[in-house]
CSV table of C-alpha atoms in Angstrom, one decimal:
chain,number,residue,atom,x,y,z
A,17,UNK,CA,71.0,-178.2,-38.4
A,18,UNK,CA,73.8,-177.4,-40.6
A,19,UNK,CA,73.0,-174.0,-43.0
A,20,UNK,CA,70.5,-175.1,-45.8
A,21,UNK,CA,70.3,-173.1,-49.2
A,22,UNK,CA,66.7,-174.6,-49.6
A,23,UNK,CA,65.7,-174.0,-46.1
A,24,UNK,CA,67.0,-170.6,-45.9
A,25,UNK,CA,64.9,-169.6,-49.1
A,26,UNK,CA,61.7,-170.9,-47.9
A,27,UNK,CA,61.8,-169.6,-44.7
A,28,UNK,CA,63.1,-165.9,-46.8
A,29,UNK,CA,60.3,-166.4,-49.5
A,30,UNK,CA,57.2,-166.7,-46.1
A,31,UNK,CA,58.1,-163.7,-43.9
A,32,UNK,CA,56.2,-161.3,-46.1
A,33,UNK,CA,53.1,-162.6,-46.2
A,34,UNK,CA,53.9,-163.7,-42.8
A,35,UNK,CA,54.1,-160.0,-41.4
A,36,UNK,CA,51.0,-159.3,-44.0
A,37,UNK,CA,48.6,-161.8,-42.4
A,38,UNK,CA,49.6,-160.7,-38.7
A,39,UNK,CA,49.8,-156.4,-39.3
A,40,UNK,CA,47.7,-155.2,-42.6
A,41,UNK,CA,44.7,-153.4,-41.0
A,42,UNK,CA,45.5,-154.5,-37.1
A,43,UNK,CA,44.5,-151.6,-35.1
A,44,UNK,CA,47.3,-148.9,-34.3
A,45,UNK,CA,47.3,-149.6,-31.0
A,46,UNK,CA,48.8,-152.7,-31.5
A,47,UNK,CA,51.2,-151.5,-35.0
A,48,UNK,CA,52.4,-147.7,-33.8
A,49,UNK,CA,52.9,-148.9,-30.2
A,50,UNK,CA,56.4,-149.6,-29.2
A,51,UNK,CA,58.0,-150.6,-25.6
A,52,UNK,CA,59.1,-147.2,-23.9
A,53,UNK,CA,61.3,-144.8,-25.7
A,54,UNK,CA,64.3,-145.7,-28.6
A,55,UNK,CA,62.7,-148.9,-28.9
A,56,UNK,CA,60.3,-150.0,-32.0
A,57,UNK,CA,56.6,-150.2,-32.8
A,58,UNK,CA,55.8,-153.1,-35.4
A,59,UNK,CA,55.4,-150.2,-37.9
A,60,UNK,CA,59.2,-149.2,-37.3
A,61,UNK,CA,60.2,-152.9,-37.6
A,62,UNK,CA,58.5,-153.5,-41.1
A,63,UNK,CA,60.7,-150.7,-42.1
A,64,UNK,CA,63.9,-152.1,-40.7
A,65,UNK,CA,63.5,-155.2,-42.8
A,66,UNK,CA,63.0,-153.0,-46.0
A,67,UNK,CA,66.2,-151.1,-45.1
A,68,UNK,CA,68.0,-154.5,-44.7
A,69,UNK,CA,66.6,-155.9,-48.0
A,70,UNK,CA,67.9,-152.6,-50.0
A,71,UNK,CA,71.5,-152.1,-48.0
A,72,UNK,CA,72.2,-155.3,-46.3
A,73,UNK,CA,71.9,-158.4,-47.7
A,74,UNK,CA,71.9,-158.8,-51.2
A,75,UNK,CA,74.6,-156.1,-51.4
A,76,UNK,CA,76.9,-158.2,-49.0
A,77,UNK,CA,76.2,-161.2,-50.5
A,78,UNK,CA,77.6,-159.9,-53.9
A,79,UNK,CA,80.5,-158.3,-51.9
A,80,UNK,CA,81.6,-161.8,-50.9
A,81,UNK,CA,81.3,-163.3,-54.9
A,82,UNK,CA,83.1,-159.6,-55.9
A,83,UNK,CA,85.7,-159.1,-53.2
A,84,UNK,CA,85.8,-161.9,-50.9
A,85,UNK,CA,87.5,-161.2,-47.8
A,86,UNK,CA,89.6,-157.5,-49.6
A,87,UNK,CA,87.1,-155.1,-48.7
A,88,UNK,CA,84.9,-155.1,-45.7
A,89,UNK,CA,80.9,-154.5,-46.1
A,90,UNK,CA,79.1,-151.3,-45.6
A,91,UNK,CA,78.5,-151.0,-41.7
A,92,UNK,CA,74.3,-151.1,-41.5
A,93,UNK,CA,72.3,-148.5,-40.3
A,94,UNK,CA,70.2,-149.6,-37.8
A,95,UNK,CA,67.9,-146.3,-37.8
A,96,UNK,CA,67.6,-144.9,-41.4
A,97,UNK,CA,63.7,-146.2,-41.5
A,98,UNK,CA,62.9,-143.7,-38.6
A,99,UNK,CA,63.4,-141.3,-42.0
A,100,UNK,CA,62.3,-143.6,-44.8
A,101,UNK,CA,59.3,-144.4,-43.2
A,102,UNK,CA,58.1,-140.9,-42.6
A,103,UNK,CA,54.4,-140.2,-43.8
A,104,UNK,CA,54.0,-143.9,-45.2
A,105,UNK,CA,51.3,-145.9,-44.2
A,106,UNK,CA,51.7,-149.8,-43.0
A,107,UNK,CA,50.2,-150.9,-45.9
A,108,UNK,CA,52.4,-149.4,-47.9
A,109,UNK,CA,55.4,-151.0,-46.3
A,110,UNK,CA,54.1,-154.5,-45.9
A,111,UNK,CA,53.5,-154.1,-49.9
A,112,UNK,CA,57.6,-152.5,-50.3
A,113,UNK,CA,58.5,-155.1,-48.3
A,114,UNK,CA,57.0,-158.1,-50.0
A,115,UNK,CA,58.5,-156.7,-53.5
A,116,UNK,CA,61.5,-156.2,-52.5
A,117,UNK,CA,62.1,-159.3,-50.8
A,118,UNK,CA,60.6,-161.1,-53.8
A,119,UNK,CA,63.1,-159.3,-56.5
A,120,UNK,CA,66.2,-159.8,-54.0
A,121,UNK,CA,65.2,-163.8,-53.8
A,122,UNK,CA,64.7,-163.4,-57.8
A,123,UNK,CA,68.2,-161.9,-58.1
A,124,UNK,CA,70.1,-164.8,-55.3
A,125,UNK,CA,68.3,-167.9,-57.4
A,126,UNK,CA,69.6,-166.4,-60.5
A,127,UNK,CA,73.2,-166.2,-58.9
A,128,UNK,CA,73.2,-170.1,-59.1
A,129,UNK,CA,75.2,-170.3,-56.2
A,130,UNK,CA,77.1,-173.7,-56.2
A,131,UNK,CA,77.1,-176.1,-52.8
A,132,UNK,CA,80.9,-174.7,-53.0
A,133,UNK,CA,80.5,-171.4,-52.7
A,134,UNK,CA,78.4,-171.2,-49.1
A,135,UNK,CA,82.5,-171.0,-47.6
A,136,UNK,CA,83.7,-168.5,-49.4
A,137,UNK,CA,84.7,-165.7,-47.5
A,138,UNK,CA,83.7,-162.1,-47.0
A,139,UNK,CA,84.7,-159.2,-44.4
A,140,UNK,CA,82.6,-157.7,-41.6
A,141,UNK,CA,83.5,-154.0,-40.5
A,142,UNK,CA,83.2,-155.4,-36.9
A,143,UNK,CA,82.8,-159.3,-36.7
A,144,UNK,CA,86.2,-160.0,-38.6
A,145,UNK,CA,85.7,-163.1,-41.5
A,146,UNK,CA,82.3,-164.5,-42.5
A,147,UNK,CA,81.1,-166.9,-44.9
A,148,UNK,CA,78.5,-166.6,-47.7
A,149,UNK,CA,76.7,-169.6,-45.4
A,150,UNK,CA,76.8,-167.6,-42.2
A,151,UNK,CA,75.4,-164.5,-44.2
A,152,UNK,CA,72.4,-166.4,-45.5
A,153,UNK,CA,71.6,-167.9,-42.2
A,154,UNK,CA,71.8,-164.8,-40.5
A,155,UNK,CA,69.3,-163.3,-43.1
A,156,UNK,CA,66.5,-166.2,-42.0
A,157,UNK,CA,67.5,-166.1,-38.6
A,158,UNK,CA,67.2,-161.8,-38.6
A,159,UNK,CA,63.4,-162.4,-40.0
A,160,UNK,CA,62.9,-164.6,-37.2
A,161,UNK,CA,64.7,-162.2,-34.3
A,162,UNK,CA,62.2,-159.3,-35.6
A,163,UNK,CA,58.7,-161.9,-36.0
A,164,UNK,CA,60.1,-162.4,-32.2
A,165,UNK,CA,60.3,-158.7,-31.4
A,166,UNK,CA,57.5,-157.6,-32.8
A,167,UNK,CA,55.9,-160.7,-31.3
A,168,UNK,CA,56.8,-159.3,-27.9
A,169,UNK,CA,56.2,-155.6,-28.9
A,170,UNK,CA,52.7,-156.3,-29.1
A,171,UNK,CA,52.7,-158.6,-26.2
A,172,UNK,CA,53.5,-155.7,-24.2
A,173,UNK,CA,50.5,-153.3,-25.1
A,174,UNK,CA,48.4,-155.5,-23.1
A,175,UNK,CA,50.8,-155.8,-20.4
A,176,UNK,CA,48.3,-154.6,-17.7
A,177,UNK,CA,45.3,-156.2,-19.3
A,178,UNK,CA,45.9,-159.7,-19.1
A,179,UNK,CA,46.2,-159.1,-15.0
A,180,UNK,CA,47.2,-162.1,-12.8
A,181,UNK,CA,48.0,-164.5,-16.1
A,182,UNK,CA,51.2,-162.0,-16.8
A,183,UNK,CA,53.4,-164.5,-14.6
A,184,UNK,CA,52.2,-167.5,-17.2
A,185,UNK,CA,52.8,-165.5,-20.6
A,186,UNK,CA,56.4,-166.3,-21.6
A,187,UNK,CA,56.6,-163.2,-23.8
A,188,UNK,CA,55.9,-160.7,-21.2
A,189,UNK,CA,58.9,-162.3,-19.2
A,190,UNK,CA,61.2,-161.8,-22.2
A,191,UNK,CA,63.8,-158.7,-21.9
A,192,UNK,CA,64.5,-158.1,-25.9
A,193,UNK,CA,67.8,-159.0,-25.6
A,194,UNK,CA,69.4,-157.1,-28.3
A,195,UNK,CA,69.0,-152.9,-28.6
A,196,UNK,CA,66.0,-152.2,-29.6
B,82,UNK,CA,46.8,-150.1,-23.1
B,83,UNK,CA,43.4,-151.4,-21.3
B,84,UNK,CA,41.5,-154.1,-23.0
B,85,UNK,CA,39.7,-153.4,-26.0
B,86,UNK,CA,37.1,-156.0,-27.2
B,87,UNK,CA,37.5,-155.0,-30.8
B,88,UNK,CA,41.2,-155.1,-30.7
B,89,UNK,CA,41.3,-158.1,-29.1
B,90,UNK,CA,39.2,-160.2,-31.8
B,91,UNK,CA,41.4,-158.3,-34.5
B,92,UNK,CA,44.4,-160.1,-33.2
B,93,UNK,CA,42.7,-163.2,-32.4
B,94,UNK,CA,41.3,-163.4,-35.8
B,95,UNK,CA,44.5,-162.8,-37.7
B,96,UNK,CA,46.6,-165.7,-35.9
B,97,UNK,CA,45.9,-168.9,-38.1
B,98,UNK,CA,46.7,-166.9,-41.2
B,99,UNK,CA,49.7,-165.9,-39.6
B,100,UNK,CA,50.9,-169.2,-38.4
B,101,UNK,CA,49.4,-170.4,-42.0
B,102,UNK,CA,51.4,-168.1,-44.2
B,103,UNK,CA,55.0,-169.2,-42.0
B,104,UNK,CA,54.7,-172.6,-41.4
B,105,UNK,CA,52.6,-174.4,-44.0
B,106,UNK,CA,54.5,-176.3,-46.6
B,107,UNK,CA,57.8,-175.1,-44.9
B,108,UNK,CA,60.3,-178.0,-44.7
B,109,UNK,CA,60.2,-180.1,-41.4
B,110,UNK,CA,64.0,-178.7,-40.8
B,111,UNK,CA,62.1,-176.1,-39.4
B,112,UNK,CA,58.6,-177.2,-38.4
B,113,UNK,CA,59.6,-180.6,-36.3
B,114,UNK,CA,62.3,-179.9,-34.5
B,115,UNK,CA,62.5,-178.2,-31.0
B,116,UNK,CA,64.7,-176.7,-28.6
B,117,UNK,CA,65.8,-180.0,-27.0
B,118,UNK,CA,64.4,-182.9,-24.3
B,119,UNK,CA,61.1,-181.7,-23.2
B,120,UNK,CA,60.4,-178.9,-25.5
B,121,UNK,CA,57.8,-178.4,-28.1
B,122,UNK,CA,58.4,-177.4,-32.3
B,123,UNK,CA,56.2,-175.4,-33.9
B,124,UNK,CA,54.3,-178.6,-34.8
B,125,UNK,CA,53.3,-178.8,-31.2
B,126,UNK,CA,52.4,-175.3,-30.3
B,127,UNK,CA,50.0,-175.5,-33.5
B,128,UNK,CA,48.4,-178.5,-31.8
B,129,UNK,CA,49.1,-176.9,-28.4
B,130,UNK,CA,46.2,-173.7,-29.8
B,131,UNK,CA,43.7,-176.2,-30.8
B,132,UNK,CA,44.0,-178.1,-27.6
B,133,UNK,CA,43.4,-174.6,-26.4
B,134,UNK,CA,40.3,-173.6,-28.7
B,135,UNK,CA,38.3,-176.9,-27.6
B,136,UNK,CA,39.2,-176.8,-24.0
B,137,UNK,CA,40.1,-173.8,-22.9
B,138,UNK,CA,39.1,-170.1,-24.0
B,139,UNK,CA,35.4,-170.5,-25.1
B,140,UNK,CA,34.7,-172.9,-22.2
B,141,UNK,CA,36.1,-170.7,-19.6
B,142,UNK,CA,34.2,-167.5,-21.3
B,143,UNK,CA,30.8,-169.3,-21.0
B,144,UNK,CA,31.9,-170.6,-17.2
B,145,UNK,CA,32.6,-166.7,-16.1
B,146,UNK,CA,28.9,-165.9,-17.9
B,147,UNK,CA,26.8,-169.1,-16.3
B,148,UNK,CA,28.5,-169.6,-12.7
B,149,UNK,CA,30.9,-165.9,-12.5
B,150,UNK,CA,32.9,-167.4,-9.3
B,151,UNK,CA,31.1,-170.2,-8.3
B,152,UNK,CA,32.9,-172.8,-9.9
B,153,UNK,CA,36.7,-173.0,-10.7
B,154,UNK,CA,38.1,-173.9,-14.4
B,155,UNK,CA,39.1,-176.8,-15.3
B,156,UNK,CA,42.9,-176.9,-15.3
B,157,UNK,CA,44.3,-176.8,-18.7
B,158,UNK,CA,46.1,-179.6,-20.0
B,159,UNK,CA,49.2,-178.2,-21.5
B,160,UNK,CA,50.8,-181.5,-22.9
B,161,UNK,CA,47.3,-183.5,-24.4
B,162,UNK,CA,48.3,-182.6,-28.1
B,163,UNK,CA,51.0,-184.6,-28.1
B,164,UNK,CA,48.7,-187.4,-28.3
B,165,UNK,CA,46.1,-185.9,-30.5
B,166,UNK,CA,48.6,-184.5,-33.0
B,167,UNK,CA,49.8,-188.1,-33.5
B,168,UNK,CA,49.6,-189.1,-37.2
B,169,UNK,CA,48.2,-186.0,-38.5
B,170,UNK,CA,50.4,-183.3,-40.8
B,171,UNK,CA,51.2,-179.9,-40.3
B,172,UNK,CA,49.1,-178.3,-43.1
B,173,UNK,CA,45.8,-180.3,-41.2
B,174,UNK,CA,46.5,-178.5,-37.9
B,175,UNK,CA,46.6,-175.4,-39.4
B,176,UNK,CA,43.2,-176.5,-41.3
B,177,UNK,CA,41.9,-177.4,-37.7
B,178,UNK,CA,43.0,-174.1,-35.7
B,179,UNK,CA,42.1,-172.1,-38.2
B,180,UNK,CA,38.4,-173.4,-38.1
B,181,UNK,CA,37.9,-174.2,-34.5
B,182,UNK,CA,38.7,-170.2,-34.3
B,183,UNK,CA,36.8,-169.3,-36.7
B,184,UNK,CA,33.6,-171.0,-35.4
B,185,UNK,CA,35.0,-169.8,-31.0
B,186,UNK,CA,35.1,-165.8,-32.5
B,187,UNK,CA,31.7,-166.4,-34.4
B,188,UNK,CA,30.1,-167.9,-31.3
B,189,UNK,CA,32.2,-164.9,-29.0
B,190,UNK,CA,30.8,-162.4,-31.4
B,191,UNK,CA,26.8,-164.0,-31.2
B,192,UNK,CA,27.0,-163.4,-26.9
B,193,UNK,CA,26.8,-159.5,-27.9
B,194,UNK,CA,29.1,-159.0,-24.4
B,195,UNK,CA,28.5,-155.7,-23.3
B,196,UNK,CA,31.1,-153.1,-21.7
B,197,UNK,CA,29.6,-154.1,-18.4
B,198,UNK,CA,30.5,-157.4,-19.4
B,199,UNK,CA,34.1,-156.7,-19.0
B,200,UNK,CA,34.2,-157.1,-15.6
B,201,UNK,CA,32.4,-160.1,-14.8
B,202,UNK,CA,34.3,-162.7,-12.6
B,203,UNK,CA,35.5,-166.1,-12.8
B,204,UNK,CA,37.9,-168.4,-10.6
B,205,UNK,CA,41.2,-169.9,-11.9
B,206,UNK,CA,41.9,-173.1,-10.2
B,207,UNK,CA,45.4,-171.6,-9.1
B,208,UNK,CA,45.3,-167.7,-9.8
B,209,UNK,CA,42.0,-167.2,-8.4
B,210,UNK,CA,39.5,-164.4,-9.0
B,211,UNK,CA,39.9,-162.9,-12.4
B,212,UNK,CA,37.8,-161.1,-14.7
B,213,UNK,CA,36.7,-161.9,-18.3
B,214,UNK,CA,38.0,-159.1,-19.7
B,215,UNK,CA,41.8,-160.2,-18.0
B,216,UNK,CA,40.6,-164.0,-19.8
B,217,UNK,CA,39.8,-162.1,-23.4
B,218,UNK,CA,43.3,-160.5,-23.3
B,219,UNK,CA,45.3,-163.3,-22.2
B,220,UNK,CA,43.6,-165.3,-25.4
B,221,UNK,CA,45.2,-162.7,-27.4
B,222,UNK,CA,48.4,-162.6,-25.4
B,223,UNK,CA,48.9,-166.4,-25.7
B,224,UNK,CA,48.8,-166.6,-29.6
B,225,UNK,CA,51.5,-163.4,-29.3
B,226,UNK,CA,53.5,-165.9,-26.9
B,227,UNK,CA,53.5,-168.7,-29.5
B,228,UNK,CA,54.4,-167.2,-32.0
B,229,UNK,CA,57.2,-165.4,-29.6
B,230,UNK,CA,58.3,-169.2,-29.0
B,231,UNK,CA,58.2,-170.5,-33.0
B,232,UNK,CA,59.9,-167.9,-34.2
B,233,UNK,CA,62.7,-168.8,-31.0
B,234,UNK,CA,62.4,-172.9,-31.6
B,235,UNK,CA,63.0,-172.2,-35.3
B,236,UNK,CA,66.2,-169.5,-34.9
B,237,UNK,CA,66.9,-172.1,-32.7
B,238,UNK,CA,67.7,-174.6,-35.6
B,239,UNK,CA,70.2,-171.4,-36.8
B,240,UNK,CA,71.7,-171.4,-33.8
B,241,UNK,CA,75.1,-172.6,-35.4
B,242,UNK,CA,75.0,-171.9,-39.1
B,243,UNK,CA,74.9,-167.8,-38.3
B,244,UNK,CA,78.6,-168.2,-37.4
B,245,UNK,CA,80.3,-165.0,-35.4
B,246,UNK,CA,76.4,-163.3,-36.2
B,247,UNK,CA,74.8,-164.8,-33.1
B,248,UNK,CA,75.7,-162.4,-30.7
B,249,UNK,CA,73.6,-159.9,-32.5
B,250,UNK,CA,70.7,-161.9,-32.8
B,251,UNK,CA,68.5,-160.9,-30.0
B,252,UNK,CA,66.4,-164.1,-30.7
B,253,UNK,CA,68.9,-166.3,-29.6
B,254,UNK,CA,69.5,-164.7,-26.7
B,255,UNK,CA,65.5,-165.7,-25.4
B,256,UNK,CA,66.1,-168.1,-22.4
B,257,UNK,CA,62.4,-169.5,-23.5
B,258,UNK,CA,61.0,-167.8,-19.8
B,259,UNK,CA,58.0,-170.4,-19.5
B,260,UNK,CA,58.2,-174.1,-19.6
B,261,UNK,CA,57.9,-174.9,-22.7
């Protein structure tokens, strides 16, 4: 399908309570268990998407409406919630999560973006020329790339366990495709 | 990590919230459609588990306990809910998996399996012997695998829109790796 303002919100508005139902009070072993070293545990994954919520998109989307395609966005750091999440518990960032998400969907309905504006033009540091559609599809489609991982991140834990049905389980066959 | 009974029913008893929270109410752009000919939406893998909850997990628990090796499963059909969706909507399915496995974890709870238990034996109609313990965390692992494929089906739908973003969308990189 073509990119949908409505459809993007509503999927943008569930993944909170999404991640809730599936990872508030799960055992560790399936939350602070990752796939084998530099890759991420659901825990580090709930903290990506906080980091994305305060440095990616909302501030890119209003670098578009600002600057359009003059300055390029602020590259994102892919690792800064190994630090920010430090000593927090999973509660605590399903709850940061959810409230941030909710202020930054707060802040693009209040934009009143016009059916217009989804072409206008910003600048990636690496990609070249976007549009304010592509952003905003990216941003559903980047909740739905880490409900995958984290899908398969848990998945893996019982690797082993599920013996001989491993070769029918899809996720245990799927290779991450993208670092972590 | 080995099987863990407890752990095992945590997962198992968080998916229908999970699926309820992402795809009730969520427009059918994202719900209906699939990932071409012969694939399933997220509508079908929701019918797909309860097919699963009536014909397949609890049945095959209660086989391995009354006849251990004795007598094979009965294959599971894997394409039946495309019949027995028919008509219905999305937010009923979720009503319907959500008690079918609600009423499978209270009946799996009320057999008071013991450790021992674990390694009871049953026969697959095509992987042979395996254990219940193997079947209790391939339950798990298949609701992990689903919602590994939803998430994919509905990036899927993205697949486009994200513009230039798509190579760093690990999501759309998943080949699928069962049929569907």
């Amino acid at each position: 399908m073509e990119h949908d303002f409505d459809n993007t919100i509503s999927l943008l508005a569930r993944t909170p309570a999404t991640l809730d139902a599936l990872l508030r009070d799960l055992p560790d072993a399936w939350t602070l268990q990752n796939e084998g070293e530099s890759t991420w545990s659901a825990f580090d994954v709930v903290g990506h998407l906080i980091n994305g919520e305060r440095t990616d998109w909302m501030p890119r989307v209003k670098m578009i409406i600002d600057f359009g395609e003059a300055r390029a966005f602020t590259p994102f750091d892919r690792w800064v919630q190994q630090r920010e999440s430090q000593g927090k518990s999973l509660a605590h960032l399903l709850d940061e999560f959810a409230r941030l998400r909710s202020e930054n969907l707060r802040e693009l309905r209040a934009m009143k973006l016009r059916p217009e504006d989804s072409q206008r033009r910003g600048r990636h540091p690496s990609l070249g020329v976007v549009t304010l559609s592509q952003l905003l599809a990216t941003w559903a489609a980047h909740d739905l790339t880490h409900l995958h991982q984290i899908s398969r991140v848990m998945a893996h834990q019982y690797r082993e366990a599920v013996g001989p049905w491993k070769q029918y389980l899809g996720v245990l066959q799927c290779a991450g495709h993208s670092l972590p």
